[in-house]
Coordinates of C-alpha atoms in Angstrom, one line a residue:
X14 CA 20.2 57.9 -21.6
X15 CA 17.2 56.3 -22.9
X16 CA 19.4 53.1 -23.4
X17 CA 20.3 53.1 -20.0
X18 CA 16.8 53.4 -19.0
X19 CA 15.9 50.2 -21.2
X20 CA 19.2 48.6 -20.1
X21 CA 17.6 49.2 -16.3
X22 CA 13.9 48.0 -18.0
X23 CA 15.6 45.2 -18.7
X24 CA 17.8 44.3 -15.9
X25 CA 14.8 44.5 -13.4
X26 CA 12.6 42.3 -15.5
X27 CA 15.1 39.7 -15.8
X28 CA 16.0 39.6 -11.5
X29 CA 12.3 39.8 -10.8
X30 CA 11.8 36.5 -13.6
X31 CA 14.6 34.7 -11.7
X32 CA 13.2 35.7 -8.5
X33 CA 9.8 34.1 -9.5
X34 CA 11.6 31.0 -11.0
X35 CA 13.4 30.7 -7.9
X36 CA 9.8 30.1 -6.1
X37 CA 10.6 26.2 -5.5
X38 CA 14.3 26.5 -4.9
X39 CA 13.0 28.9 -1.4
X40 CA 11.2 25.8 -0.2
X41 CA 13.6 23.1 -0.8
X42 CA 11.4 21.7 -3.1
X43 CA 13.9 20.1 -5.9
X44 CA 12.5 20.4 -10.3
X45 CA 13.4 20.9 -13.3
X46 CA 15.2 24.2 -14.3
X47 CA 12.6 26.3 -16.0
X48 CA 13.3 28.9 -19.3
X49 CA 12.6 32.5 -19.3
X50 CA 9.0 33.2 -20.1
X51 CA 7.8 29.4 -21.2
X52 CA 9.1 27.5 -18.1
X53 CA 9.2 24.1 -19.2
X54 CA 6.4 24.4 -21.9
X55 CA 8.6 23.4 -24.7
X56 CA 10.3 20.2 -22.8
X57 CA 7.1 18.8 -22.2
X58 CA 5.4 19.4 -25.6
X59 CA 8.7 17.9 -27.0
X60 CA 8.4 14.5 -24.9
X61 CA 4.6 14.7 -24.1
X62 CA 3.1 15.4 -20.8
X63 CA 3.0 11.9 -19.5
X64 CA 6.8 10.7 -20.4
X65 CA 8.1 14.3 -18.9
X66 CA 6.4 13.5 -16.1
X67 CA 8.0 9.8 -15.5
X68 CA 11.6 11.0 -16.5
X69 CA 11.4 14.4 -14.2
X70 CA 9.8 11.8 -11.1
X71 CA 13.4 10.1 -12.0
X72 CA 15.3 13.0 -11.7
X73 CA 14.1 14.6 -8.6
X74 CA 11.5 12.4 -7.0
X75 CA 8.1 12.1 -6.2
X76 CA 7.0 15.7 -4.9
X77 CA 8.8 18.5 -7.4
X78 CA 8.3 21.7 -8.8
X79 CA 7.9 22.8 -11.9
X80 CA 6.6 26.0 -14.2
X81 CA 4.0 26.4 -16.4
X82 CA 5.2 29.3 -18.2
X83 CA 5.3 31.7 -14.8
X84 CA 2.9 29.7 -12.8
X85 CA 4.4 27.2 -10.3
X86 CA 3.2 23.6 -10.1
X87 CA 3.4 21.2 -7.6
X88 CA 3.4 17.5 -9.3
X89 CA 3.0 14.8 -6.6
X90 CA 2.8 11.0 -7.0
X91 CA 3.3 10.1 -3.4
X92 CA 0.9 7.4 -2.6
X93 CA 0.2 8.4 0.7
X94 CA 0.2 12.6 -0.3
X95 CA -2.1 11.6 -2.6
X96 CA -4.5 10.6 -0.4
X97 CA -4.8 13.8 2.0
X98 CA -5.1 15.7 -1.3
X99 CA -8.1 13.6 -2.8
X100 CA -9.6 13.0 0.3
X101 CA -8.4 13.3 3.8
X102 CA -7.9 16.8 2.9
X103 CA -10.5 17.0 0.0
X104 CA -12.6 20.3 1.2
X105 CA -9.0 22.0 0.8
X106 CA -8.5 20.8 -2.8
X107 CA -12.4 20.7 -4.1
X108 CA -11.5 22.6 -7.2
X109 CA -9.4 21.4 -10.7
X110 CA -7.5 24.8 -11.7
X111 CA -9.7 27.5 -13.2
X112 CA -8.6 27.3 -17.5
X113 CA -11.3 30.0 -18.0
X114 CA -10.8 29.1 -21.2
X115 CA -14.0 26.8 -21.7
X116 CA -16.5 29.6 -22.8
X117 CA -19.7 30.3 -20.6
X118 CA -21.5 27.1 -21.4
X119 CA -18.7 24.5 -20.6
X120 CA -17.8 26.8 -17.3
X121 CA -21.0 25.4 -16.1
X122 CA -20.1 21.7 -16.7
X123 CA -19.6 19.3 -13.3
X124 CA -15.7 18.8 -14.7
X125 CA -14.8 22.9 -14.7
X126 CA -17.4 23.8 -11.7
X127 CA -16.0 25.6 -8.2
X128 CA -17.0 24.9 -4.7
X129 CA -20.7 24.6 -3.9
X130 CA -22.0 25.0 -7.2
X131 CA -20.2 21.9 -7.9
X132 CA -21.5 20.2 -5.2
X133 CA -25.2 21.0 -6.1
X134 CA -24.3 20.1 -9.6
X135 CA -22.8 16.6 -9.0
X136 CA -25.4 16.0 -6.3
X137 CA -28.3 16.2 -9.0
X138 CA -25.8 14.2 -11.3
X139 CA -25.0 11.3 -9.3
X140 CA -28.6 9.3 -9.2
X141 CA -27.8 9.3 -13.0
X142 CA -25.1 6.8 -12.8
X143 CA -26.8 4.1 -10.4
X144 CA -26.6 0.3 -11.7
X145 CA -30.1 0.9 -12.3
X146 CA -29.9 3.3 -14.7
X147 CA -27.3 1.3 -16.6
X148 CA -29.4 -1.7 -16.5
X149 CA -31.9 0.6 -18.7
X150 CA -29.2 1.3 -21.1
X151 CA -28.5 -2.3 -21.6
X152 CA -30.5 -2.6 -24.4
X153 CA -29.7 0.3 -26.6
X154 CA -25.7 -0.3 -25.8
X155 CA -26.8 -3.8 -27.2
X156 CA -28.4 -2.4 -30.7
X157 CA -24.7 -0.7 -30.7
X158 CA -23.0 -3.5 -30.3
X159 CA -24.6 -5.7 -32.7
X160 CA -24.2 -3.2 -35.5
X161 CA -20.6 -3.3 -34.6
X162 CA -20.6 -7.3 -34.8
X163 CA -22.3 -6.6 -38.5
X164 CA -19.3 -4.4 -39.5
X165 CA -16.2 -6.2 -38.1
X166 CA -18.1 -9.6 -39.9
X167 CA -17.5 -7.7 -43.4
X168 CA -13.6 -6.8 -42.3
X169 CA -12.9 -10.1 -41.0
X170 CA -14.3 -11.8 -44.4
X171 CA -12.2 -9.4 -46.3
X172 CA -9.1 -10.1 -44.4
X173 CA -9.0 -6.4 -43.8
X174 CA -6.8 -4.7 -41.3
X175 CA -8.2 -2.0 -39.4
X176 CA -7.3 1.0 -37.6
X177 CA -8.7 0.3 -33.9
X178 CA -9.2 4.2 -32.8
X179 CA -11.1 5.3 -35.5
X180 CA -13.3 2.5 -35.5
X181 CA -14.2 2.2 -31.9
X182 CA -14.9 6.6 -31.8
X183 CA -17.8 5.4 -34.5
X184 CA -19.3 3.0 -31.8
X185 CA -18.4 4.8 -28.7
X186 CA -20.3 8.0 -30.1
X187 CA -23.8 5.5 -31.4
X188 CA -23.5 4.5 -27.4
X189 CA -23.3 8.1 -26.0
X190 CA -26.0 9.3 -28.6
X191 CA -28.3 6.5 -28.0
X192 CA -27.9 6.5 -23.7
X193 CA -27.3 10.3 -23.5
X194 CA -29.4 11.6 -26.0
X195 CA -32.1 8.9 -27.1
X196 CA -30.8 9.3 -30.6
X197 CA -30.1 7.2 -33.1
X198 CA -27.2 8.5 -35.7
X199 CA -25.9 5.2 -36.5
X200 CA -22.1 7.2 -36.9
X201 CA -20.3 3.7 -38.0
X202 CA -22.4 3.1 -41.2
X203 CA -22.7 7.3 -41.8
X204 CA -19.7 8.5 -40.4
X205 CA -20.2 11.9 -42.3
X206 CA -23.7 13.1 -40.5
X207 CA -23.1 15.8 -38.6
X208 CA -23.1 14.8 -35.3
X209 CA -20.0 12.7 -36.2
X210 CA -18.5 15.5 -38.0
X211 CA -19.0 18.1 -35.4
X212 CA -18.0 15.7 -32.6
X213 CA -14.2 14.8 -33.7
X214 CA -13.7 18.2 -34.8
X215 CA -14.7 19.7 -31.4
X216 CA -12.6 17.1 -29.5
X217 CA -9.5 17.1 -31.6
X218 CA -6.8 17.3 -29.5
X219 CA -4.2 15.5 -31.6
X220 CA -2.0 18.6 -31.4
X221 CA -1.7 21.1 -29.0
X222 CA -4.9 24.0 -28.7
X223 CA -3.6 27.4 -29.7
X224 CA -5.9 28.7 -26.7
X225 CA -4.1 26.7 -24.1
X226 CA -0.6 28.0 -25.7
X227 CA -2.1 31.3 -25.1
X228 CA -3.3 30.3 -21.5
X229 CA -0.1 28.7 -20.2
X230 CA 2.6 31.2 -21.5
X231 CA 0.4 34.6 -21.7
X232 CA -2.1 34.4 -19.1
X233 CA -2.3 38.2 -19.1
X234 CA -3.5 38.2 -22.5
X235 CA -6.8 36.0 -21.5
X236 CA -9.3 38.7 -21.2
X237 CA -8.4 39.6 -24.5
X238 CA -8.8 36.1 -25.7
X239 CA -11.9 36.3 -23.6
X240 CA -13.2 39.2 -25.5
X241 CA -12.3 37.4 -28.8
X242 CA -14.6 34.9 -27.9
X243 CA -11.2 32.4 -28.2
X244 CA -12.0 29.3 -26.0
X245 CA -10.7 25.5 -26.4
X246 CA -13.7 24.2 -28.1
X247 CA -15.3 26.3 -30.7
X248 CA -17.8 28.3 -30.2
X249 CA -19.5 27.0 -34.1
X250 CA -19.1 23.2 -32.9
X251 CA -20.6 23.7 -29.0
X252 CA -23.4 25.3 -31.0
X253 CA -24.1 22.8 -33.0
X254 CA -24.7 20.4 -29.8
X255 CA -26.5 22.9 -27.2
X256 CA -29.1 23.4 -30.4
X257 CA -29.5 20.0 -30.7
X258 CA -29.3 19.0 -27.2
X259 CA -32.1 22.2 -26.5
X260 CA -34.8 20.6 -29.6
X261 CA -34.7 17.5 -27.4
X262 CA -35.5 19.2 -24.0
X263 CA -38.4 21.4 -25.7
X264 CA -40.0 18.3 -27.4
X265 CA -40.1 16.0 -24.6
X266 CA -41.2 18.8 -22.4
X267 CA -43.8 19.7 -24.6
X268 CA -45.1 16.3 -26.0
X269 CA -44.0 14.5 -22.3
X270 CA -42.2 12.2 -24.4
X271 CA -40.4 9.9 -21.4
X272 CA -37.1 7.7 -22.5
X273 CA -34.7 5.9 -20.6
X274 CA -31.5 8.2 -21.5
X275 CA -29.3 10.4 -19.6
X276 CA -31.2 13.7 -21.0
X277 CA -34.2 12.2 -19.6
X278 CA -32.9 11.7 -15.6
X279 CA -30.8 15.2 -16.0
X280 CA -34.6 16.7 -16.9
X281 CA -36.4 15.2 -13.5
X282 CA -33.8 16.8 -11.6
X283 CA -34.2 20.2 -13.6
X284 CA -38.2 19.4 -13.2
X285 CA -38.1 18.3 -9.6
X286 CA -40.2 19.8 -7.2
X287 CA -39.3 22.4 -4.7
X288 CA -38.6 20.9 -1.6
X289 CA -36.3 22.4 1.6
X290 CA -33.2 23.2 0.5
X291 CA -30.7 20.8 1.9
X292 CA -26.8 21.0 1.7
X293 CA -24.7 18.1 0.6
X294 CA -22.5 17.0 3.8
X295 CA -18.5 17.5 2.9
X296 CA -16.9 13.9 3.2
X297 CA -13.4 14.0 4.7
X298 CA -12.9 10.8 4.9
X299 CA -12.6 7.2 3.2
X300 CA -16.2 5.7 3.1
X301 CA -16.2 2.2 1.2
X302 CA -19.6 1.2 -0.4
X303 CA -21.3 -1.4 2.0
X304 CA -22.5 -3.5 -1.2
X305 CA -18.7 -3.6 -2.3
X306 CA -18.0 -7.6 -1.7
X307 CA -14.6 -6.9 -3.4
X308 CA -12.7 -6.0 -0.3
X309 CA -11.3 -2.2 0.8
X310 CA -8.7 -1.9 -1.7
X311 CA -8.2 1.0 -3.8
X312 CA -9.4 -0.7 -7.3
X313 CA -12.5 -2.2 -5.6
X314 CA -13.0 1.8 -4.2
X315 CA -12.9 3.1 -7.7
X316 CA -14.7 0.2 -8.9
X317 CA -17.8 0.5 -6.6
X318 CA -20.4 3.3 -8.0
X319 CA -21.8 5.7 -5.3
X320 CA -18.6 5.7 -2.6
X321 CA -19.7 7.2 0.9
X322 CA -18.4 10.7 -0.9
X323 CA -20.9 10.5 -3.3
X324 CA -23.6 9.0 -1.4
X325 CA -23.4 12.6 1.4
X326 CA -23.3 14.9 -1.6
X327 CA -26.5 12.9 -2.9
X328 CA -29.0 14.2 -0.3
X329 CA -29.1 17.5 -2.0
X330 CA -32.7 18.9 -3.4
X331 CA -30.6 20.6 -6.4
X332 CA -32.7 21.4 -9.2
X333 CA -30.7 22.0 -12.6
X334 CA -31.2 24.8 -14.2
X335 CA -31.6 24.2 -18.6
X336 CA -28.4 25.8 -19.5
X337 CA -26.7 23.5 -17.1
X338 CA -28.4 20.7 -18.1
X339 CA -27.5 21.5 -21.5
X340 CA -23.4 21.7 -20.0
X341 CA -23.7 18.2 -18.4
X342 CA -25.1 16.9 -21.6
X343 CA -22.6 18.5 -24.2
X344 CA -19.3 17.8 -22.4
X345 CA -20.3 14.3 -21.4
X346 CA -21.2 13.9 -24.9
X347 CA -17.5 15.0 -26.0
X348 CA -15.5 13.6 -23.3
X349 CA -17.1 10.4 -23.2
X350 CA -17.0 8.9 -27.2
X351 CA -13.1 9.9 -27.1
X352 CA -11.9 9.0 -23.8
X353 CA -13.8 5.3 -24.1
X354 CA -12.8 4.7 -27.6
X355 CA -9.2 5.3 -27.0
X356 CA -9.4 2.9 -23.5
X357 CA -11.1 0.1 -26.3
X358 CA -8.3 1.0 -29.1
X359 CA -5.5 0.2 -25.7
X360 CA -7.3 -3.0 -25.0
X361 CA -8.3 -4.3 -28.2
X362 CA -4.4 -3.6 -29.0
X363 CA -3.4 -6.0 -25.7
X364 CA -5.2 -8.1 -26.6
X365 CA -4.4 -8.5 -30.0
X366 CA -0.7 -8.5 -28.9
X367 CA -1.1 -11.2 -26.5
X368 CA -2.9 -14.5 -27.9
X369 CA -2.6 -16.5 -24.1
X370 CA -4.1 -13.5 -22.1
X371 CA -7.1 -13.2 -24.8
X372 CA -8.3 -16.9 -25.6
X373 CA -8.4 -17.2 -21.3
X374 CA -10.5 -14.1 -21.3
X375 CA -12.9 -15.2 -23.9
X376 CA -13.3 -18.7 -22.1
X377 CA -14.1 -16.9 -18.9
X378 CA -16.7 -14.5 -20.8
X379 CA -18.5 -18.2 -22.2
X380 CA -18.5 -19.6 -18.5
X381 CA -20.6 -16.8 -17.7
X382 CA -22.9 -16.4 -20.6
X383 CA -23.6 -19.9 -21.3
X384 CA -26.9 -20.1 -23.4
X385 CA -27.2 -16.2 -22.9
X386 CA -27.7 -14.5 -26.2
X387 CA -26.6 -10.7 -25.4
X388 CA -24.6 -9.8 -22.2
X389 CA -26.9 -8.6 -19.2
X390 CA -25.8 -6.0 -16.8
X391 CA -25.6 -8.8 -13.9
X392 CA -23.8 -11.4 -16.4
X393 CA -21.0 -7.9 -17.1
X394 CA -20.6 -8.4 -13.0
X395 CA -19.5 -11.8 -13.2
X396 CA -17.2 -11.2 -15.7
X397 CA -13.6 -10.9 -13.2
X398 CA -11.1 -11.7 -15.4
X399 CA -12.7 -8.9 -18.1
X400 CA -12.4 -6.6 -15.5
X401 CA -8.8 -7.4 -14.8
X402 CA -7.9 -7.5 -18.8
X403 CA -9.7 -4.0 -18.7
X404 CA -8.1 -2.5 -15.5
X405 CA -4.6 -3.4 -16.7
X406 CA -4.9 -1.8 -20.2
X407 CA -6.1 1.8 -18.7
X408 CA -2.7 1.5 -16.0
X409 CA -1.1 1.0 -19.4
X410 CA -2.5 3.5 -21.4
X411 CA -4.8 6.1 -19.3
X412 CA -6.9 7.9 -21.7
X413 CA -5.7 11.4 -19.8
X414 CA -2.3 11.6 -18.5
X415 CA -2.7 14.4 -15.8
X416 CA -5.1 15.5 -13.8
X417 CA -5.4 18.8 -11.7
X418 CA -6.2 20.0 -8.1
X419 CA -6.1 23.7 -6.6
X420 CA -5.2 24.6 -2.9
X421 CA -8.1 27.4 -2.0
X422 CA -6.5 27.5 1.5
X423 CA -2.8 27.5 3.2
X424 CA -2.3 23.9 3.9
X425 CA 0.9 22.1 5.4
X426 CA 1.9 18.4 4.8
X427 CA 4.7 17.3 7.2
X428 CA 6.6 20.3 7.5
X429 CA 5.9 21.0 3.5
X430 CA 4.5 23.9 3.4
X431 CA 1.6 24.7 0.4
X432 CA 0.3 28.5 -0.2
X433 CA -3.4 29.0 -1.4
X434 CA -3.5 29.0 -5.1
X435 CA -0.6 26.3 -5.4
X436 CA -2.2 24.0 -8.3
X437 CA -0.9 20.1 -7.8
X438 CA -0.6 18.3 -10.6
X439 CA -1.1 14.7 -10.6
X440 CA 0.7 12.2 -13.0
X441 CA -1.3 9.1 -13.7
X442 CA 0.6 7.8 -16.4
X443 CA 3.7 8.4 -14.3
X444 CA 2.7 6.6 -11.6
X445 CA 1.1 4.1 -13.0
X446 CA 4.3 3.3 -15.1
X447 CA 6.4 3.4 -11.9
X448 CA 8.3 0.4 -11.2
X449 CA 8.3 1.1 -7.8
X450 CA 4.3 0.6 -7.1
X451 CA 3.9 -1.7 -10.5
X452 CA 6.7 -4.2 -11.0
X453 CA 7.5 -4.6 -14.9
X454 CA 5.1 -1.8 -16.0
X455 CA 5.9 -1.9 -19.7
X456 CA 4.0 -5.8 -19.6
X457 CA 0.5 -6.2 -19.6
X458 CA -0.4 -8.4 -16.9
X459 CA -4.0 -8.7 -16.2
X460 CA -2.8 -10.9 -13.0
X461 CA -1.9 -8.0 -11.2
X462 CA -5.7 -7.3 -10.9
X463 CA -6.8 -10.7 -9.9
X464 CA -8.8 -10.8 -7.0
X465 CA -5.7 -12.2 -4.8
X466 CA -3.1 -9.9 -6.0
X467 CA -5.5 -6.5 -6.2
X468 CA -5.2 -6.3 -2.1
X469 CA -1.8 -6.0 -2.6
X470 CA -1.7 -2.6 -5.2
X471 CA -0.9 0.3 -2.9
X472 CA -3.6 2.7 -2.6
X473 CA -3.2 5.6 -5.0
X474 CA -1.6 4.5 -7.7
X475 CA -4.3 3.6 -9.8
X476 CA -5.7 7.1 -10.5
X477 CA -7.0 6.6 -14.3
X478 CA -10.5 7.9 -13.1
X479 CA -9.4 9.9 -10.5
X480 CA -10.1 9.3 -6.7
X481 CA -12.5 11.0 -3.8
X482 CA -15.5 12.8 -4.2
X483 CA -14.6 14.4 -7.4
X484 CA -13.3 11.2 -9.0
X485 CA -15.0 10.6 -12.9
X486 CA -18.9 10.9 -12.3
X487 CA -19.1 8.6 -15.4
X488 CA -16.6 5.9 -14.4
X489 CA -18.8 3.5 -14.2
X490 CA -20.9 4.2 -17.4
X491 CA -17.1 4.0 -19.0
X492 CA -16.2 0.7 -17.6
X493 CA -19.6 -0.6 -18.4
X494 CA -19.8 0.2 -22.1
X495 CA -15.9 -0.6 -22.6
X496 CA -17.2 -4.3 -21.5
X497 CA -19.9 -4.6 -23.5
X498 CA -18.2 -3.9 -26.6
X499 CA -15.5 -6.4 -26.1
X500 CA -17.4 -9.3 -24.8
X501 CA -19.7 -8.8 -28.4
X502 CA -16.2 -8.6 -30.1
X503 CA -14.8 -11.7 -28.5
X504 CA -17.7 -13.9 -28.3
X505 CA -17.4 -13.5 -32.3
X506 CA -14.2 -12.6 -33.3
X507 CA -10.4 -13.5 -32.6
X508 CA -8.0 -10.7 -32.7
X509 CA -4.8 -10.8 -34.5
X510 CA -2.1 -8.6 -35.1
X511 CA -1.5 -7.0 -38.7
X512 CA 1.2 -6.0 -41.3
X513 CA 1.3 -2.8 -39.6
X514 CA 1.0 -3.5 -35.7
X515 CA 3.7 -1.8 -34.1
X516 CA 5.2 -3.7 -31.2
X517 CA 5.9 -2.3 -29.2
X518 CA 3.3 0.2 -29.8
X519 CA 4.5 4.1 -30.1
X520 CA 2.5 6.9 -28.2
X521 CA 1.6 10.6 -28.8
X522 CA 0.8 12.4 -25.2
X523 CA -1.2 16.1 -25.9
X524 CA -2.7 15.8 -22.1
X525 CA -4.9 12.8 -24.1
X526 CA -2.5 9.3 -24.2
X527 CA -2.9 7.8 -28.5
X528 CA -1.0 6.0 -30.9
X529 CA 0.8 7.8 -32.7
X530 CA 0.9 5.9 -35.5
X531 CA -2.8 4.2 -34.7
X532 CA -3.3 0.7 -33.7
X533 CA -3.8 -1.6 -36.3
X534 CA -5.5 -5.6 -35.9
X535 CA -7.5 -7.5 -38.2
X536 CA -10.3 -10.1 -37.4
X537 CA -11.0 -13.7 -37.6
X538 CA -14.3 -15.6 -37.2
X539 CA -14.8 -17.8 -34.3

């Protein structure tokens, strides 16, 4: 009797799993076949997020469904799909999926943030990212810079070959301490000071977090994990940096100590005055920057700072609170030293691979500096070529190979019918390796970005920082500091390949595109 009863247990569990997994087959929607309990979890650990993506696009096409664990996804890398999801259609898809897995500090961060509260947030936020304020950062991304000159000088003398990644995490995180904090922690000469330390432990993501195992496969057991006090970065490391980041905001609030870093605009918003409240205005539609003399395309969009989206959620009188001040500051602090050193590892490896494209890049970085010493925002501007060179490395090699949206409504998409709650997935590596929208995608060709050919990329399928209102609030601080470092490399240093450059050059996807084996050069003085 009582194995009957479990033999019944059974039986019902497995028809109602198959019923679930059968969830895309009921709306024609074609995928890969998922396994009981862990969907298709252990294919794409096995191949890595963005190469399961490109084969499965392959094998069913450019809208299919797939399972994390029991949760259906919708992956989509039609161009034109794309579009009424990131912005035709963006107050339907305002949210990334909910991880709740980011403990309450990080839940308050502009990336994780739901609805109107992340309106308000990003609405204080985006006045932060204006070419002024980067023309105040000019000089302390400089002082970086030049210290990195200083250290490559003693590699190239010794004819040393380098590992690119680790090196360029060292001056990506003196940049982000120096702009975003106003401190000075000098991580390539002391790369054991805490702050160093603390930051590649909290952002290591070389193998797969325990916590999103736990999320994907066992989502019922989250409150537990919850209660735990489990979340993806620890709890000892995000102390570390909301003490540190908190000394800073007490002192210069006490002593009215002013600098030109991040911490310091974040604080005039938290400090503004009270004012009427005002509500940003939703943008539903396309609204190019008016000072963008590049044209309408979609890389001149991403490329121009402050889109019409931005500029409507901009009129809002938000005034930060400390603790989210304190999220803003902490996760762009760990999200940008990783995500821009491994763009410069990608492009530092390019170039080192291909001798043509780099000696024509560093003759068009000397036509524009001429007799100027250090680069200047407005001399970075000139530089098109470096933008191209820069452009075609992240289609190559996007730091993050996915990104997320959530449905909070029903929503329909000729005759394709999406429930509230469906999450889309988005695969920017995929698409940005598909020979359909890039011809040849395994060759780095800076051409395709030329100002001639650029008009011609169809819109939505370069998506390394995202697209619409809730595109990468720190794109341009990316794109910015990623140029400085490599017209201070260039100007001094010729590239070469090494003993242990791997062509072509093998990958490791976690969610965050790397070597696998790290990217190796060496250096010669110019």
């Amino acid at each position: 009797m009582v194995q009957d009863d479990a033999r019944s247990i059974f039986a019902d569990a497995t028809r109602a799993a198959r019923r679930k997994f059968e969830y895309w087959q009921k709306k024609g929607i074609p995928g890969p076949r998922p396994w009981p309990l862990v969907g298709v979890f252990v294919q794409t650990m096995k191949m890595g997020l963005g190469f399961y993506d490109l084969w499965a696009i392959q094998q069913f096409g450019k809208i299919f469904g797939y399972f994390d664990g029991s949760r259906p996804i919708l992956a989509v890398s039609d161009p034109d799909m794309l579009r009424s999801i990131l912005v035709k259609d963006f107050p339907q898809f305002i949210n990334r999926r909910n991880l709740d897995i980011n403990g309450p500090l990080l839940e308050q961060s502009v990336t994780v943030l739901h609805g109107q509260k992340w309106k308000d947030v990003r609405s204080a936020l985006v006045p932060t990212f204006t070419s002024g304020r980067l023309k105040q950062m000019n000089g302390l991304i400089n002082e970086c810079c030049d210290n990195l000159v200083s250290n490559l000088g003693k590699k190239a003398d010794a004819d040393e070959e380098f590992e690119c990644q680790s090196l360029f995490r060292t001056v990506t995180m003196d940049v982000i301490a120096s702009t975003f904090f106003g401190t000075k922690i000098d991580s390539q000469n002391d790369p054991k000071n805490e702050f160093t330390k603390n930051a590649k432990e909290a952002f290591d993501f070389t193998n797969f977090n325990p916590v999103l195992i736990i999320f994907f496969l066992f989502p019922w057991a989250m409150p537990l994990a919850k209660k735990l006090g489990l979340q993806i970065i620890s709890k000892e490391k995000l102390d570390f940096f909301v003490a540190n980041t908190k000394e800073i905001i007490r002192m210069r609030s006490e002593s009215n100590v002013v600098r030109n870093d991040f911490i310091q605009l974040m604080m005039r918003s938290m400090n503004a005055p009270d004012k009427n409240e005002k509500k940003p205005v939703e943008t539903t539609t396309e609204v190019q920057n008016a000072d963008d003399s590049q044209g309408s395309d979609i890389i001149s969009h991403n490329l121009s700072v402050g889109s019409g989206q931005e500029k409507s959620l901009s009129h809002a009188n938000y005034k930060l609170t400390l603790d989210e001040v304190v999220a803003q500051a902490v996760i762009f602090f760990l999200a940008g030293f990783e995500t821009s050193a491994t763009a410069l590892t990608f492009l530092t490896y390019c170039l080192a691979v291909e001798q043509t494209i780099q000696d024509k890049l560093r003759q068009s970085i000397e036509e524009v500096m001429q007799d100027l010493e250090e680069p200047t925002f407005e001399s970075i501007a000139q530089m098109h070529y470096l933008d191209a060179c820069v452009n075609e490395a992240l289609r190559m090699y996007p730091p993050v190979s996915r990104t997320e949206r959530e449905c909070n409504e029903d929503w329909e998409y000729k005759g394709l019918k999406i429930a509230k709650g469906t999450v889309i997935s988005i695969p920017i590596y995929a698409i940005q390796r598909d020979e359909e929208f890039w011809p040849n995608p395994d060759v780095y060709d800076p051409e395709r970005f030329s100002y001639e050919n650029k008009q011609k990329i169809k819109p939505y399928t370069f998506n390394t920082f995202g697209q619409g209102p809730r595109n990468c609030i720190g794109m341009r601080f990316a794109y910015y500091e990623i140029k400085m470092v490599m017209v201070h490399i260039l100007r001094n240093f010729r590239i070469l390949p090494s003993a242990k450059t791997e062509i072509p050059l093998q990958l490791k996807d976690t969610g965050f595109m790397a070597p696998k084996n790290g990217a190796w050069v060496k250096l010669q003085r110019l």
